[in-house]
XYZ file of C-alpha atoms in Angstrom:
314
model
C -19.719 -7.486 26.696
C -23.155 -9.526 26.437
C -24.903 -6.645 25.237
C -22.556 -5.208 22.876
C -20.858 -5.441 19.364
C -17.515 -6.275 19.760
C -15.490 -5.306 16.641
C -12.108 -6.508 16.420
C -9.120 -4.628 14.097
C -8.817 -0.497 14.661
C -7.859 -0.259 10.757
C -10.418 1.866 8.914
C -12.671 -0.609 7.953
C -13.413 -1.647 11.840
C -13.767 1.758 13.042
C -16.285 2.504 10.279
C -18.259 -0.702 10.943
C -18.326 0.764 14.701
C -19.108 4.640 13.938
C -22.755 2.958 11.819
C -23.356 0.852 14.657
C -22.573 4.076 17.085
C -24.758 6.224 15.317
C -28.056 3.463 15.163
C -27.279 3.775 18.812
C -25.811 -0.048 19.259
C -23.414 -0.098 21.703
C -19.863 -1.311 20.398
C -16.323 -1.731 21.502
C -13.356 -2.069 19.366
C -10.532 -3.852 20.140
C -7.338 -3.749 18.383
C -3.941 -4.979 19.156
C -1.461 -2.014 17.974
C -0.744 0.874 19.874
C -3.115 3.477 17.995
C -5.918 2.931 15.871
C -4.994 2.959 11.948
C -4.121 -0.741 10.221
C -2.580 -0.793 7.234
C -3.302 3.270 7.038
C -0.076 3.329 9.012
C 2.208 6.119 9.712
C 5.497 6.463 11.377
C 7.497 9.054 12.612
C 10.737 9.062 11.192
C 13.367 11.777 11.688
C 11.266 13.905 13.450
C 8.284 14.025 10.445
C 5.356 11.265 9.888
C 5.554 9.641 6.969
C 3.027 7.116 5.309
C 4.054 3.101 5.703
C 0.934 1.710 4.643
C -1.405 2.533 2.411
C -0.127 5.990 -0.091
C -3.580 7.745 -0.515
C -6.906 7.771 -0.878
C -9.835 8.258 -3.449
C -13.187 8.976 -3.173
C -15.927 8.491 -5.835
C -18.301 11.435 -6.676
C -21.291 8.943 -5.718
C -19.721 6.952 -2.901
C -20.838 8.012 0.828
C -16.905 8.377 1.562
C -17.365 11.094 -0.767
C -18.646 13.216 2.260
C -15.998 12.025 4.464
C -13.220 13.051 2.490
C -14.915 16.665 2.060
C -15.337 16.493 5.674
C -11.590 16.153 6.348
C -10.490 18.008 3.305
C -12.643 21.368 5.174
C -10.974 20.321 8.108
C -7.607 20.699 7.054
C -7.148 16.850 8.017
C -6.320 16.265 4.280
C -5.638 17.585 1.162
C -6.426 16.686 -2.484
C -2.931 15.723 -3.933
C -2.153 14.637 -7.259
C -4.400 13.214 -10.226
C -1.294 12.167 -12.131
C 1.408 9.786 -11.726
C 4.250 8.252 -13.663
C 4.866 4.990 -15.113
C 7.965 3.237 -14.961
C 10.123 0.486 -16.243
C 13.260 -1.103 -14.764
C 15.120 1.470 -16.919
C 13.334 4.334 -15.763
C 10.354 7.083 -16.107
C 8.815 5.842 -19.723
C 5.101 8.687 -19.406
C 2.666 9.862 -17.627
C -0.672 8.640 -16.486
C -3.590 10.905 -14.741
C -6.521 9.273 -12.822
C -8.703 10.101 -10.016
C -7.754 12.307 -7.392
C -5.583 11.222 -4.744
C -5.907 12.719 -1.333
C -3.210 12.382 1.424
C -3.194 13.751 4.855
C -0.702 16.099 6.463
C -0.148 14.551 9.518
C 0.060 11.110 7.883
C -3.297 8.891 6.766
C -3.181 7.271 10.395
C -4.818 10.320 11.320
C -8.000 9.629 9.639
C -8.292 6.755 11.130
C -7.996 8.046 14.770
C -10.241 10.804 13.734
C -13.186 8.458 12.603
C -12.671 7.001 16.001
C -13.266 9.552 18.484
C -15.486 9.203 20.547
C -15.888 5.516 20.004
C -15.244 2.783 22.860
C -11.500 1.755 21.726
C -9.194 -0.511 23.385
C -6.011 -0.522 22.138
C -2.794 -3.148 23.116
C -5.539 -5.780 23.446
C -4.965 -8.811 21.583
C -7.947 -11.507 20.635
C -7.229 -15.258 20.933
C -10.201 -16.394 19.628
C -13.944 -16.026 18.448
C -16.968 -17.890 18.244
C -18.851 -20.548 18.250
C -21.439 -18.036 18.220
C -20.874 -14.107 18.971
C -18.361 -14.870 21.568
C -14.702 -12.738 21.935
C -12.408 -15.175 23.749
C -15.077 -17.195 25.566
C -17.081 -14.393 26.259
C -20.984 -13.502 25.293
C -21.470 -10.565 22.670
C -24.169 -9.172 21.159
C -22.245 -9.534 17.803
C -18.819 -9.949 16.488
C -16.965 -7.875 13.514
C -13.909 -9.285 12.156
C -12.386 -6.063 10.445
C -8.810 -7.995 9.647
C -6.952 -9.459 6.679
C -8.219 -13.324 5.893
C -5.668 -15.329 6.977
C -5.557 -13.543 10.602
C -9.613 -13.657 11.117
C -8.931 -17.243 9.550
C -6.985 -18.011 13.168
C -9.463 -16.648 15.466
C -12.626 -18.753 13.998
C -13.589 -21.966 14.084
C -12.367 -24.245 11.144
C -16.118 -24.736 9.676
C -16.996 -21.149 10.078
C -14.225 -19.736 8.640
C -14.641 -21.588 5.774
C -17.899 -20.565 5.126
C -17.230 -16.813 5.692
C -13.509 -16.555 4.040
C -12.854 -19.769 1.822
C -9.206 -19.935 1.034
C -8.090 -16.850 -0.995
C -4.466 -15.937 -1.062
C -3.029 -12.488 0.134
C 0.211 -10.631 -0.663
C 3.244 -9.305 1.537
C 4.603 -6.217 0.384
C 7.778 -4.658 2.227
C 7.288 -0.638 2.705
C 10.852 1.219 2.510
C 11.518 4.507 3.478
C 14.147 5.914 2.137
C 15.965 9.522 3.243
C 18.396 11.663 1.333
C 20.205 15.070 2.322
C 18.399 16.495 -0.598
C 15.519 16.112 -3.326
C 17.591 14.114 -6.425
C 14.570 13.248 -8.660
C 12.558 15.001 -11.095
C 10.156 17.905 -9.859
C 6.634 16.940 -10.088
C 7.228 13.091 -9.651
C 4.342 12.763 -6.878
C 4.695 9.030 -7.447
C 5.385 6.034 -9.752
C 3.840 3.006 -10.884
C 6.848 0.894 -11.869
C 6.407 -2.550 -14.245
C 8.492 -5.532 -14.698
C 10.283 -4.569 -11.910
C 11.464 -7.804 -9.915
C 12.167 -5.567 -6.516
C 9.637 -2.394 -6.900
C 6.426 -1.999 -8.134
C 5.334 1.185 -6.480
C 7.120 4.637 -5.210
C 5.751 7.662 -3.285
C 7.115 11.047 -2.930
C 6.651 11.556 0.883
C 7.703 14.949 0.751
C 5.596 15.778 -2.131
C 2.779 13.430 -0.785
C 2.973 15.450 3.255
C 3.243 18.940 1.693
C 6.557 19.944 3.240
C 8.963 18.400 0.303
C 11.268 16.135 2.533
C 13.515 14.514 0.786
C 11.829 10.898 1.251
C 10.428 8.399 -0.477
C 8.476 5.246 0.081
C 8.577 2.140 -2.078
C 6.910 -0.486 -2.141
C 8.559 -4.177 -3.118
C 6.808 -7.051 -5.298
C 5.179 -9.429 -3.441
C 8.138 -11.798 -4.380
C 10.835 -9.420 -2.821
C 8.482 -9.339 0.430
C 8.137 -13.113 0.757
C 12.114 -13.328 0.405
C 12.614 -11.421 3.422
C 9.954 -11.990 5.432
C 12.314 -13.083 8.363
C 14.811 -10.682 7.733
C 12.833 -7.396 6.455
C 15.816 -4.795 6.945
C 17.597 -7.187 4.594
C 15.936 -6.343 1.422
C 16.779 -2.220 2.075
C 19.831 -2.403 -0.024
C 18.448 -3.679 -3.225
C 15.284 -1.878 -2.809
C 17.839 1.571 -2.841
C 19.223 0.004 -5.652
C 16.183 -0.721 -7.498
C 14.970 3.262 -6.850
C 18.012 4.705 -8.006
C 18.237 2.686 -10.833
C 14.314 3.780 -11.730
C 14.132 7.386 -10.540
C 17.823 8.055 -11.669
C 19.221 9.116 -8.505
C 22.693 9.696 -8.366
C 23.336 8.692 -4.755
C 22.437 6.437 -1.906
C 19.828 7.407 0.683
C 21.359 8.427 4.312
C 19.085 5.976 5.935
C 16.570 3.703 5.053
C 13.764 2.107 7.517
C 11.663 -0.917 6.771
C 7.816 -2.157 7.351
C 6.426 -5.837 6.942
C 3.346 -6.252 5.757
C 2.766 -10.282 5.893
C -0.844 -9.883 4.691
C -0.194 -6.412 2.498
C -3.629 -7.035 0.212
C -6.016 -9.747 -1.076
C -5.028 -11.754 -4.711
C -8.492 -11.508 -5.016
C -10.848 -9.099 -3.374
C -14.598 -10.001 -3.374
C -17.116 -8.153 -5.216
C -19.669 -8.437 -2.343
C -19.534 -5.764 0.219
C -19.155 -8.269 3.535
C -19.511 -12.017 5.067
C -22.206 -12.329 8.049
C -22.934 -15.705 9.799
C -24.103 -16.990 12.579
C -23.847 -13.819 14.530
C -20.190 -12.839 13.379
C -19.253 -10.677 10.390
C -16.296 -9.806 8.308
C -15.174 -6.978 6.404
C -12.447 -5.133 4.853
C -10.109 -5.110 2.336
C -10.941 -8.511 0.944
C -13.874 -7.408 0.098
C -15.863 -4.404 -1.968
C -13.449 -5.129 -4.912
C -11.014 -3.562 -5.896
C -8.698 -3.384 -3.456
C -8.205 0.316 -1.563
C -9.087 3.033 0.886
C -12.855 3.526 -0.231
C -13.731 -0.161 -0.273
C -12.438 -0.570 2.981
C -14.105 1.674 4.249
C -17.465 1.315 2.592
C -17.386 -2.690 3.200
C -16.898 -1.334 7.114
C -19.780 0.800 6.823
C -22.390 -1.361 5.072
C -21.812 -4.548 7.286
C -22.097 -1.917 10.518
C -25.349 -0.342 8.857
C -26.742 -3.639 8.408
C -26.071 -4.687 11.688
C -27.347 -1.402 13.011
C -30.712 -2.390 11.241
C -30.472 1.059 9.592
């Protein structure tokens, strides 16, 4: 790899770091321990449909370059403008609604994205990274540059104690617990999409997966507090029942789901994202969600980009 970029993490961030260093013609591989390329844009397939275990959707700012990446998929049929409106909830239920930006989602689950942004690209999947550094070095061996595209406290592991703490500090991130929930049938309001919930010890967010993937499955996805998460941690599938308990209670559902399935998310998203766009040092660079505040999709992406632009001298 001595003449390459080595970027490691497959999420969206890393593969958009590696299609601007692609297209200034540096050569890059990306390495990434899951199965398929995606991160935290994660889907699964669940009785026999995909549905969304990471992040819910994505937005796009009129003057943001993702702009013309959505539109790109959008024309492609690889997503689909979805809802500009939400509702906001308490522990007692649905209280009003609250419109915003448009949210785009992706038929065949926001994974997809992410494996379409890396075709093409030199991806390695299954391989897992021990360490990195001193230097531009991927477990002991030369690069031409390193990208961390990962959450803190993993990239934290891989570097060396004084480097890390000159390209990440010490910033906390949050767990969050994604549970899917199934009924037989839809038994909540028409037109939900999706709601923010407050004051909410168990829940702070639910999707309509059916509403969400177009075909109106009778799913939804909430996600816990970051104190819920960090109670079950160990034990994930343990928190399923109160989570059910906490959606029924909010949404008004009048019975339990016919199956529930769990995702852990240890490092879910930053306390406190960065404002600046990326951290570069001695050769090795970082980027993602922890940085490009706030928190999302877009700065993901765009933190990606701009670190793989820079280091593609474009």
């Amino acid at each position: 790899m001595p003449n390459r970029t080595v970027v490691v993490g497959a999420g969206i961030a890393g593969v958009a770091c590696a299609r601007a260093l692609s297209s200034a013609g540096v050569p890059v591989r990306v390495l990434d321990r899951g199965r398929r390329p995606g991160g935290r844009m994660a889907s699964r397939t669940l009785h026999d449909r995909v549905t969304d275990t990471g992040a819910s959707y994505l937005t796009a700012a009129d003057d943001s370059p993702f702009a013309a990446v959505v539109e790109d998929w959008v024309a492609r049929g690889l997503a689909r403008p979805w809802t500009d409106t939400f509702a906001v909830a308490g522990p007692d239920g649905v209280e009003r609604t609250t419109s915003g930006p448009v949210r785009y989602a992706a038929p065949g689950g926001l994974r997809s994205l992410v494996a379409d942004l890396a075709a093409g690209l030199d991806v390695e999947q299954e391989r897992t990274v021990e360490r990195v550094g001193p230097g531009p070095r991927v477990d002991g061996e030369e690069a031409a540059g390193v990208v961390l595209a990962l959450p803190d406290p993993q990239a934290r592991r891989l570097l060396p104690a004084d480097l890390a703490g000159r390209l990440l500090g010490d910033r906390e991130w949050h767990p969050t617990l994604a549970v899917v929930l199934g009924w037989d049938r839809r038994r909540w309001p028409a037109g939900l999409h999706g709601a923010f919930v407050h004051d909410d010890p168990v829940v702070e967010w639910i999707a309509d997966d059916g509403d969400r993937r177009g075909d109106g499955a009778p799913v939804l996805v909430a996600h816990t507090t970051p104190g819920t998460a960090a109670a079950h941690l160990a034990d994930p599938d343990a928190a399923a029942p109160a989570v059910a308990a906490a959606v029924r209670r909010v949404l008004g559902i009048d019975a339990p789901p016919a199956w529930t399935h769990v995702h852990r998310w240890t490092f879910a998203k930053p306390a406190r994202p960065r404002e600046e766009p990326f951290g570069l040092a001695d050769g090795i660079g970082v980027c993602g969600d922890g940085w490009r505040a706030p928190s999302k999709v877009e700065s993901a992406w765009t933190s990606g980009h701009l670190l793989g632009t820079e280091l593609g001298g474009s």
